[in-house]
CSV table of C-alpha atoms in Angstrom, one decimal:
chain,number,residue,atom,x,y,z
N,125,MET,CA,-92.9,124.9,84.5
N,126,GLY,CA,-94.0,126.2,87.9
N,127,PHE,CA,-92.3,128.7,90.1
N,128,LEU,CA,-89.2,127.6,92.1
N,129,SER,CA,-90.2,126.1,95.4
N,130,ILE,CA,-89.3,127.9,98.6
N,131,LEU,CA,-86.4,125.6,99.3
N,132,SER,CA,-85.1,125.6,95.7
N,133,PHE,CA,-85.3,129.4,95.6
N,134,ALA,CA,-83.4,129.7,98.9
N,135,HIS,CA,-80.7,127.3,97.5
N,136,LYS,CA,-80.5,129.3,94.3
N,137,LEU,CA,-79.9,132.6,96.2
N,138,VAL,CA,-77.1,130.9,98.3
N,139,GLU,CA,-75.5,129.2,95.2
N,140,GLU,CA,-75.2,132.5,93.5
N,141,ARG,CA,-73.3,134.0,96.4
N,142,LEU,CA,-71.3,131.2,98.0
N,143,HIS,CA,-67.9,130.2,96.5
N,144,PRO,CA,-65.1,127.6,97.1
N,145,GLY,CA,-63.1,128.6,100.1
N,146,ASP,CA,-65.9,130.6,101.8
N,147,THR,CA,-67.3,130.1,105.3
N,148,ALA,CA,-71.0,129.2,105.7
N,149,VAL,CA,-73.3,128.4,108.6
N,150,ASP,CA,-76.2,125.9,108.7
N,151,ALA,CA,-78.1,127.3,111.7
N,152,THR,CA,-80.5,124.3,111.8
N,153,ALA,CA,-78.7,121.2,110.8
N,154,GLY,CA,-81.8,118.9,111.0
N,155,ASN,CA,-81.3,116.0,108.7
N,156,GLY,CA,-78.1,117.6,107.2
N,157,ASN,CA,-79.6,118.7,103.9
N,158,ASP,CA,-78.4,122.2,104.0
N,159,THR,CA,-75.1,121.3,105.7
N,160,LEU,CA,-74.3,119.0,102.8
N,161,PHE,CA,-75.4,121.6,100.3
N,162,LEU,CA,-73.2,124.3,101.9
N,163,ALA,CA,-70.2,121.9,102.2
N,164,ARG,CA,-70.4,121.1,98.5
N,165,LEU,CA,-70.4,124.8,97.6
N,166,VAL,CA,-67.5,125.8,99.8
N,167,GLY,CA,-65.4,122.8,98.8
N,168,GLY,CA,-62.3,121.4,100.4
N,169,THR,CA,-60.9,124.9,101.1
N,170,GLY,CA,-64.0,126.3,102.8
N,171,THR,CA,-65.6,125.8,106.2
N,172,VAL,CA,-69.1,125.0,107.3
N,173,HIS,CA,-70.5,125.4,110.9
N,174,ALA,CA,-73.6,123.4,111.6
N,175,PHE,CA,-75.8,123.9,114.7
N,176,ASP,CA,-78.5,121.7,116.3
N,177,VAL,CA,-79.6,121.1,119.9
N,178,GLN,CA,-80.7,117.6,119.0
N,179,PRO,CA,-77.9,114.9,119.1
N,180,ARG,CA,-79.9,112.8,116.6
N,181,ALA,CA,-79.8,115.7,114.1
N,182,LEU,CA,-76.0,115.9,114.2
N,183,GLU,CA,-75.7,112.1,114.0
N,184,GLN,CA,-77.8,112.1,110.8
N,185,THR,CA,-75.8,115.0,109.5
N,186,ALA,CA,-72.5,113.3,110.2
N,187,LEU,CA,-73.8,110.1,108.6
N,188,ARG,CA,-74.9,112.0,105.4
N,189,LEU,CA,-71.6,113.9,105.2
N,190,GLY,CA,-69.6,110.6,105.6
N,191,ARG,CA,-71.7,108.9,102.9
N,192,GLU,CA,-72.0,111.7,100.4
N,193,LEU,CA,-69.0,113.9,100.9
N,194,PRO,CA,-66.3,111.7,102.4
N,195,GLU,CA,-63.4,114.0,101.5
N,196,GLY,CA,-65.1,117.2,102.5
N,197,GLN,CA,-66.4,116.4,105.9
N,198,GLN,CA,-63.3,117.4,107.8
N,199,ARG,CA,-64.1,121.1,107.0
N,200,VAL,CA,-67.6,120.8,108.6
N,201,HIS,CA,-67.8,121.6,112.3
N,202,LEU,CA,-70.9,120.1,114.0
N,203,HIS,CA,-71.9,122.1,117.1
N,204,LEU,CA,-74.3,120.4,119.6
N,205,ARG,CA,-75.4,123.9,120.7
N,206,SER,CA,-78.3,126.3,120.2
N,207,HIS,CA,-77.8,128.5,117.1
N,208,GLY,CA,-78.4,131.3,119.7
N,209,GLU,CA,-74.8,130.8,120.7
N,210,MET,CA,-73.5,131.2,117.2
N,211,GLU,CA,-71.6,134.4,118.0
N,212,ARG,CA,-69.7,132.8,120.9
N,213,VAL,CA,-69.0,129.5,119.1
N,214,LEU,CA,-67.7,130.8,115.8
N,215,PRO,CA,-64.0,131.8,115.8
N,216,GLU,CA,-63.1,135.4,116.0
N,217,GLU,CA,-61.7,135.5,112.5
N,218,ALA,CA,-65.1,134.5,111.0
N,219,ARG,CA,-66.7,137.8,112.0
N,220,GLY,CA,-67.6,139.8,108.9
N,221,ARG,CA,-66.4,136.9,106.7
N,222,VAL,CA,-69.4,134.5,106.6
N,223,ALA,CA,-70.9,134.3,103.1
N,224,ALA,CA,-74.1,132.4,103.9
N,225,VAL,CA,-76.2,131.4,106.9
N,226,MET,CA,-79.2,129.2,106.3
N,227,PHE,CA,-82.2,128.7,108.7
N,228,ASN,CA,-84.9,126.1,108.3
N,229,LEU,CA,-87.1,126.9,111.2
N,230,GLY,CA,-89.8,124.8,112.9
N,231,TYR,CA,-89.1,121.2,113.9
N,232,LEU,CA,-86.7,118.5,112.8
N,233,PRO,CA,-88.1,116.8,109.7
N,234,GLY,CA,-89.5,113.3,110.5
N,235,ASP,CA,-89.1,113.9,114.2
N,236,ASP,CA,-91.8,113.7,116.9
N,237,HIS,CA,-92.3,117.5,116.6
N,238,ALA,CA,-91.6,117.9,120.3
N,239,THR,CA,-88.4,120.0,119.7
N,240,VAL,CA,-89.0,123.2,117.7
N,241,THR,CA,-87.0,126.3,117.2
N,242,LEU,CA,-88.0,129.2,119.5
N,243,PRO,CA,-88.3,132.9,118.8
N,244,GLU,CA,-85.8,134.0,121.4
N,245,SER,CA,-82.8,131.9,120.3
N,246,THR,CA,-83.8,132.3,116.7
N,247,LEU,CA,-83.6,136.1,117.0
N,248,GLU,CA,-80.3,135.8,118.8
N,249,ALA,CA,-79.0,133.7,116.0
N,250,LEU,CA,-80.3,136.0,113.3
N,251,GLN,CA,-78.7,139.0,115.0
N,252,ALA,CA,-75.4,137.1,115.3
N,253,SER,CA,-75.7,136.1,111.6
N,254,ALA,CA,-76.2,139.7,110.5
N,255,LYS,CA,-73.0,140.6,112.3
N,256,LEU,CA,-71.0,137.6,111.0
N,257,LEU,CA,-72.1,138.2,107.4
N,258,ARG,CA,-69.6,139.7,105.0
N,259,ARG,CA,-70.7,142.3,102.4
N,260,GLY,CA,-72.7,140.6,99.7
N,261,GLY,CA,-73.3,137.6,102.0
N,262,ILE,CA,-76.8,136.2,102.6
N,263,ILE,CA,-79.1,134.9,105.3
N,264,THR,CA,-82.0,132.6,104.3
N,265,ALA,CA,-84.8,131.8,106.7
N,266,VAL,CA,-87.5,129.3,105.8
N,267,LEU,CA,-90.4,130.0,108.0
N,268,TYR,CA,-93.1,127.4,109.0
N,269,THR,CA,-96.4,128.5,110.5
N,270,GLY,CA,-98.3,125.3,110.7
N,271,HIS,CA,-97.1,124.1,114.1
N,272,PRO,CA,-98.0,125.6,117.5
N,273,GLY,CA,-95.8,128.7,118.0
N,274,GLY,CA,-94.8,128.8,114.3
N,275,ARG,CA,-96.9,131.8,113.5
N,276,GLU,CA,-95.4,133.7,116.5
N,277,GLU,CA,-91.8,132.8,115.5
N,278,ALA,CA,-92.4,133.8,111.8
N,279,ASP,CA,-93.9,137.1,112.9
N,280,ALA,CA,-90.8,137.7,115.2
N,281,VAL,CA,-88.5,137.0,112.2
N,282,GLU,CA,-90.5,139.2,109.9
N,283,LYS,CA,-90.5,142.1,112.4
N,284,TRP,CA,-86.7,141.7,112.9
N,285,ALA,CA,-86.1,141.6,109.1
N,286,ALA,CA,-88.3,144.6,108.4
N,287,GLY,CA,-86.4,146.6,110.9
N,288,LEU,CA,-83.0,146.1,109.4
N,289,SER,CA,-81.4,149.2,108.0
N,290,GLN,CA,-82.2,149.7,104.4
N,291,ARG,CA,-78.8,151.2,103.8
N,292,GLU,CA,-77.0,148.1,105.1
N,293,PHE,CA,-79.3,145.3,104.1
N,294,GLN,CA,-81.8,144.2,101.4
N,295,VAL,CA,-84.6,142.0,102.7
N,296,LEU,CA,-86.7,139.9,100.3
N,297,GLN,CA,-89.8,137.9,101.0
N,298,TYR,CA,-90.7,135.0,98.6
N,299,ARG,CA,-94.0,133.5,99.3
N,300,PHE,CA,-96.9,131.5,97.8
N,301,VAL,CA,-100.2,133.2,98.7
N,302,ASN,CA,-103.1,131.0,97.5
N,303,GLN,CA,-102.3,127.8,99.4
N,304,VAL,CA,-104.8,126.4,101.9
N,305,HIS,CA,-102.5,124.8,104.4
N,306,SER,CA,-100.2,127.5,105.8
N,307,PRO,CA,-97.2,126.8,103.6
N,308,PRO,CA,-93.6,127.8,104.5
N,309,TYR,CA,-92.2,131.0,103.1
N,310,LEU,CA,-88.8,132.6,102.7
N,311,ILE,CA,-87.2,135.7,104.1
N,312,ALA,CA,-83.7,136.4,102.6
N,313,VAL,CA,-81.4,139.1,103.9
N,314,GLU,CA,-78.4,140.3,101.9
N,315,LYS,CA,-75.7,142.6,103.4
N,316,ARG,CA,-75.1,145.3,100.8
N,317,VAL,CA,-71.7,145.5,99.2
J,13,MET,CA,-74.8,141.3,93.8
J,14,GLY,CA,-78.2,142.3,95.2
J,15,PHE,CA,-81.5,140.6,94.7
J,16,LEU,CA,-83.2,141.0,91.3
J,17,SER,CA,-85.4,144.1,91.3
J,18,ILE,CA,-89.2,143.7,91.2
J,19,LEU,CA,-89.2,144.6,87.4
J,20,SER,CA,-86.2,142.4,86.6
J,21,PHE,CA,-87.8,139.5,88.4
J,22,ALA,CA,-91.1,140.0,86.6
J,23,HIS,CA,-89.2,140.0,83.3
J,24,LYS,CA,-87.3,136.9,84.2
J,25,LEU,CA,-90.5,135.0,85.0
J,26,VAL,CA,-92.0,136.0,81.7
J,27,GLU,CA,-88.9,135.3,79.7
J,28,GLU,CA,-88.8,131.8,81.0
J,29,ARG,CA,-92.3,131.1,79.8
J,30,LEU,CA,-92.8,133.2,76.6
J,31,HIS,CA,-91.6,131.9,73.2
J,32,PRO,CA,-91.5,132.9,69.6
J,33,GLY,CA,-94.9,132.6,68.0
J,34,ASP,CA,-96.8,133.1,71.3
J,35,THR,CA,-99.5,135.6,72.1
J,36,ALA,CA,-98.9,138.0,75.0
J,37,VAL,CA,-100.7,141.0,76.5
J,38,ASP,CA,-99.3,144.3,78.0
J,39,ALA,CA,-102.3,145.3,80.1
J,40,THR,CA,-100.8,148.7,80.9
J,41,ALA,CA,-98.8,150.0,77.9
J,42,GLY,CA,-97.6,153.1,79.6
J,43,ASN,CA,-94.3,154.1,78.0
J,44,GLY,CA,-94.1,150.9,76.0
J,45,ASN,CA,-91.4,149.2,78.0
J,46,ASP,CA,-93.2,145.9,78.5
J,47,THR,CA,-94.9,146.0,75.1
J,48,LEU,CA,-91.4,146.2,73.5
J,49,PHE,CA,-90.1,143.5,75.8
J,50,LEU,CA,-93.0,141.1,74.9
J,51,ALA,CA,-92.8,141.9,71.2
J,52,ARG,CA,-89.1,140.9,71.2
J,53,LEU,CA,-89.9,137.6,72.9
J,54,VAL,CA,-92.7,136.6,70.7
J,55,GLY,CA,-90.9,137.6,67.5
J,56,GLY,CA,-92.2,138.0,64.0
J,57,THR,CA,-94.6,135.1,64.3
J,58,GLY,CA,-96.1,136.0,67.6
J,59,THR,CA,-98.7,138.6,68.6
J,60,VAL,CA,-98.8,141.3,71.3
J,61,HIS,CA,-101.9,143.2,72.5
J,62,ALA,CA,-101.2,146.4,74.4
J,63,PHE,CA,-103.9,148.3,76.3
J,64,ASP,CA,-104.0,151.9,77.6
J,65,VAL,CA,-106.7,154.5,78.1
J,66,GLN,CA,-104.2,157.3,77.5
J,67,PRO,CA,-103.6,158.3,73.9
J,68,ARG,CA,-100.2,159.6,74.9
J,69,ALA,CA,-99.2,156.2,76.2
J,70,LEU,CA,-100.0,154.5,72.9
J,71,GLU,CA,-98.3,157.2,70.9
J,72,GLN,CA,-95.1,156.7,73.0
J,73,THR,CA,-95.4,152.9,72.7
J,74,ALA,CA,-95.9,153.2,68.9
J,75,LEU,CA,-92.9,155.5,68.6
J,76,ARG,CA,-90.7,153.1,70.6
J,77,LEU,CA,-91.8,150.1,68.6
J,78,GLY,CA,-91.1,152.0,65.4
J,79,ARG,CA,-87.7,153.0,66.5
J,80,GLU,CA,-86.5,149.8,68.3
J,81,LEU,CA,-88.4,147.1,66.6
J,82,PRO,CA,-89.2,148.3,63.0
J,83,GLU,CA,-89.9,144.8,61.5
J,84,GLY,CA,-91.8,143.4,64.5
J,85,GLN,CA,-94.3,146.2,65.1
J,86,GLN,CA,-96.9,144.9,62.7
J,87,ARG,CA,-97.7,142.1,65.1
J,88,VAL,CA,-98.4,144.5,68.0
J,89,HIS,CA,-102.0,145.6,68.3
J,90,LEU,CA,-102.4,148.8,70.3
J,91,HIS,CA,-105.8,149.2,71.9
J,92,LEU,CA,-107.0,152.6,73.2
J,93,ARG,CA,-109.3,150.9,75.6
J,94,SER,CA,-109.4,150.0,79.3
J,95,HIS,CA,-107.7,146.7,80.1
J,96,GLY,CA,-111.1,145.9,81.7
J,97,GLU,CA,-112.3,145.3,78.2
J,98,MET,CA,-109.6,142.8,77.4
J,99,GLU,CA,-111.9,139.8,77.1
J,100,ARG,CA,-114.1,141.6,74.6
J,101,VAL,CA,-111.2,143.0,72.6
J,102,LEU,CA,-109.1,139.9,72.2
J,103,PRO,CA,-110.1,137.6,69.3
J,104,GLU,CA,-112.0,134.5,70.2
J,105,GLU,CA,-109.1,132.2,69.2
J,106,ALA,CA,-106.8,133.8,71.8
J,107,ARG,CA,-108.8,132.3,74.7
J,108,GLY,CA,-106.8,129.7,76.6
J,109,ARG,CA,-103.8,130.5,74.4
J,110,VAL,CA,-102.2,133.6,75.9
J,111,ALA,CA,-98.7,132.9,77.3
J,112,ALA,CA,-98.2,136.1,79.4
J,113,VAL,CA,-100.1,139.1,80.6
J,114,MET,CA,-98.1,141.9,82.3
J,115,PHE,CA,-99.6,144.6,84.5
J,116,ASN,CA,-97.7,147.6,85.8
J,117,LEU,CA,-100.3,149.3,88.0
J,118,GLY,CA,-100.5,152.8,89.3
J,119,TYR,CA,-99.9,155.8,87.0
J,120,LEU,CA,-98.2,156.4,83.7
J,121,PRO,CA,-94.4,157.0,84.4
J,122,GLY,CA,-93.5,160.6,84.0
J,123,ASP,CA,-97.1,161.6,83.7
J,124,ASP,CA,-99.0,164.2,85.9
J,125,HIS,CA,-100.3,161.3,88.0
J,126,ALA,CA,-103.9,162.3,87.4
J,127,THR,CA,-104.6,159.1,85.5
J,128,VAL,CA,-104.2,155.9,87.6
J,129,THR,CA,-105.4,152.4,87.2
J,130,LEU,CA,-108.5,151.6,89.3
J,131,PRO,CA,-109.4,148.5,91.3
J,132,GLU,CA,-112.6,147.7,89.4
J,133,SER,CA,-111.2,147.6,85.9
J,134,THR,CA,-107.9,146.1,87.2
J,135,LEU,CA,-109.9,143.2,88.7
J,136,GLU,CA,-111.9,142.8,85.5
J,137,ALA,CA,-108.7,142.7,83.5
J,138,LEU,CA,-107.1,140.2,85.9
J,139,GLN,CA,-110.1,137.9,85.8
J,140,ALA,CA,-110.1,138.1,82.0
J,141,SER,CA,-106.3,137.3,82.0
J,142,ALA,CA,-106.8,134.2,84.1
J,143,LYS,CA,-109.3,133.0,81.5
J,144,LEU,CA,-107.2,133.9,78.5
J,145,LEU,CA,-104.1,132.3,79.9
J,146,ARG,CA,-102.9,128.9,78.6
J,147,ARG,CA,-101.6,126.2,80.9
J,148,GLY,CA,-98.1,127.2,82.0
J,149,GLY,CA,-98.9,130.8,81.1
J,150,ILE,CA,-98.2,133.7,83.5
J,151,ILE,CA,-99.7,137.0,84.8
J,152,THR,CA,-97.3,139.5,86.4
J,153,ALA,CA,-98.7,142.4,88.4
J,154,VAL,CA,-96.4,145.1,89.8
J,155,LEU,CA,-98.3,146.9,92.5
J,156,TYR,CA,-97.6,150.4,93.7
J,157,THR,CA,-98.9,151.6,97.0
J,158,GLY,CA,-97.4,155.1,97.3
J,159,HIS,CA,-100.1,157.1,95.4
J,160,PRO,CA,-103.7,157.8,96.7
J,161,GLY,CA,-105.8,154.7,96.1
J,162,GLY,CA,-102.7,152.5,95.5
J,163,ARG,CA,-102.9,150.6,98.8
J,164,GLU,CA,-106.6,149.8,98.1
J,165,GLU,CA,-105.8,148.6,94.6
J,166,ALA,CA,-102.9,146.4,95.8
J,167,ASP,CA,-105.1,145.0,98.5
J,168,ALA,CA,-107.9,144.1,96.0
J,169,VAL,CA,-105.3,142.4,93.7
J,170,GLU,CA,-103.8,140.5,96.6
J,171,LYS,CA,-107.3,139.3,97.7
J,172,TRP,CA,-108.2,138.2,94.2
J,173,ALA,CA,-104.9,136.4,93.8
J,174,ALA,CA,-105.1,134.7,97.2
J,175,GLY,CA,-108.6,133.4,96.3
J,176,LEU,CA,-107.5,131.7,93.1
J,177,SER,CA,-107.9,127.9,93.1
J,178,GLN,CA,-104.7,126.2,94.4
J,179,ARG,CA,-105.3,123.3,92.0
J,180,GLU,CA,-105.5,125.6,88.9
J,181,PHE,CA,-103.0,128.4,89.8
J,182,GLN,CA,-99.8,129.0,91.6
J,183,VAL,CA,-99.5,132.5,93.1
J,184,LEU,CA,-96.2,134.0,94.1
J,185,GLN,CA,-95.4,137.2,96.0
J,186,TYR,CA,-91.9,138.7,95.6
J,187,ARG,CA,-91.4,141.7,97.9
J,188,PHE,CA,-88.8,143.8,99.6
J,189,VAL,CA,-89.8,144.3,103.2
J,190,ASN,CA,-87.4,146.7,104.9
J,191,GLN,CA,-87.8,149.7,102.7
J,192,VAL,CA,-89.0,153.0,104.1
J,193,HIS,CA,-91.0,154.4,101.2
J,194,SER,CA,-93.7,151.9,100.2
J,195,PRO,CA,-91.9,150.2,97.3
J,196,PRO,CA,-93.7,148.4,94.6
J,197,TYR,CA,-94.0,144.6,94.8
J,198,LEU,CA,-94.9,141.7,92.5
J,199,ILE,CA,-97.7,139.2,92.4
J,200,ALA,CA,-97.2,136.5,89.8
J,201,VAL,CA,-99.8,134.0,88.8
J,202,GLU,CA,-99.1,130.8,86.8
J,203,LYS,CA,-101.8,128.6,85.4
J,204,ARG,CA,-100.8,125.1,86.2
J,205,VAL,CA,-100.0,122.7,83.4
């Protein structure tokens, strides 16, 4: 049957923790995959905030939402801003109430690979996410190491995650270890109840 | 809700792949926990082989089976042998037909910690397991690094697992990364269908 892929396992962890009416964040909107996934889970009474610095990413995301979730899209807020600004962009009342934040690091799928996420703003966004998270909420970060700078970014995320207080957070790594071409892997952070 | 613990996740992976009538191996019988778990899954028509070099471990395992699985215990074979001898001990017809092999490395729970599993025989047992496994079958290895020699054994297992052919096997690592006292972690190996 095969083990769940990195992306499927990340989705499963979020699915188990995100409910209708919740607030969620897609920190890297990209082609809108995770934004759509989150919007479906929080439903018409929930809210999704999606971030991307690339106009094309938000256009694609808006298109997909319009096509696949016509009634739900009004609860999705698309921010043409770095996820590093997450803490300033999200409304005050979201603090401590966010149920899930998803990161898919690296470059925009299908893009020219010129625009990649960078360690500094990624870490800012992760720190903000940890503050925004409610108890029992989850951060998933899919890390890619195959592109220039990818290994450094992944190391920075791992170091940040390993340093989180064991009393406050549980940090899980889910990773395939016998693959030849540096495959992506998952770091998931749950704020303890 | 918390992430599934290392042991629960190992059990879940085995449960999804082991069916009534199958053959399974508990490579480290210890207190009989996994032997009982496997015996329940394979049922009255399946077979479990359990290994341990410590007579007390097999006594405890036999006691638990007699108490908690009175009708099923006749299909459980207890071997007072090193799991390194697995290939010689299992009947010829088991080759390529074993659905699950579970390892819980380190020392016998509750014991004086004098007897621990050792890299050489552990690797022999893992190599034998990979041969015995049927397509779609799984090996789970829970690795402990807190005792003397534990880190070396875990490294040896990781190196072996990372070297398995990507075409033939999928190798997953499931690990908590922000814990202070070197916690156990899981390596799971599935033979591709």
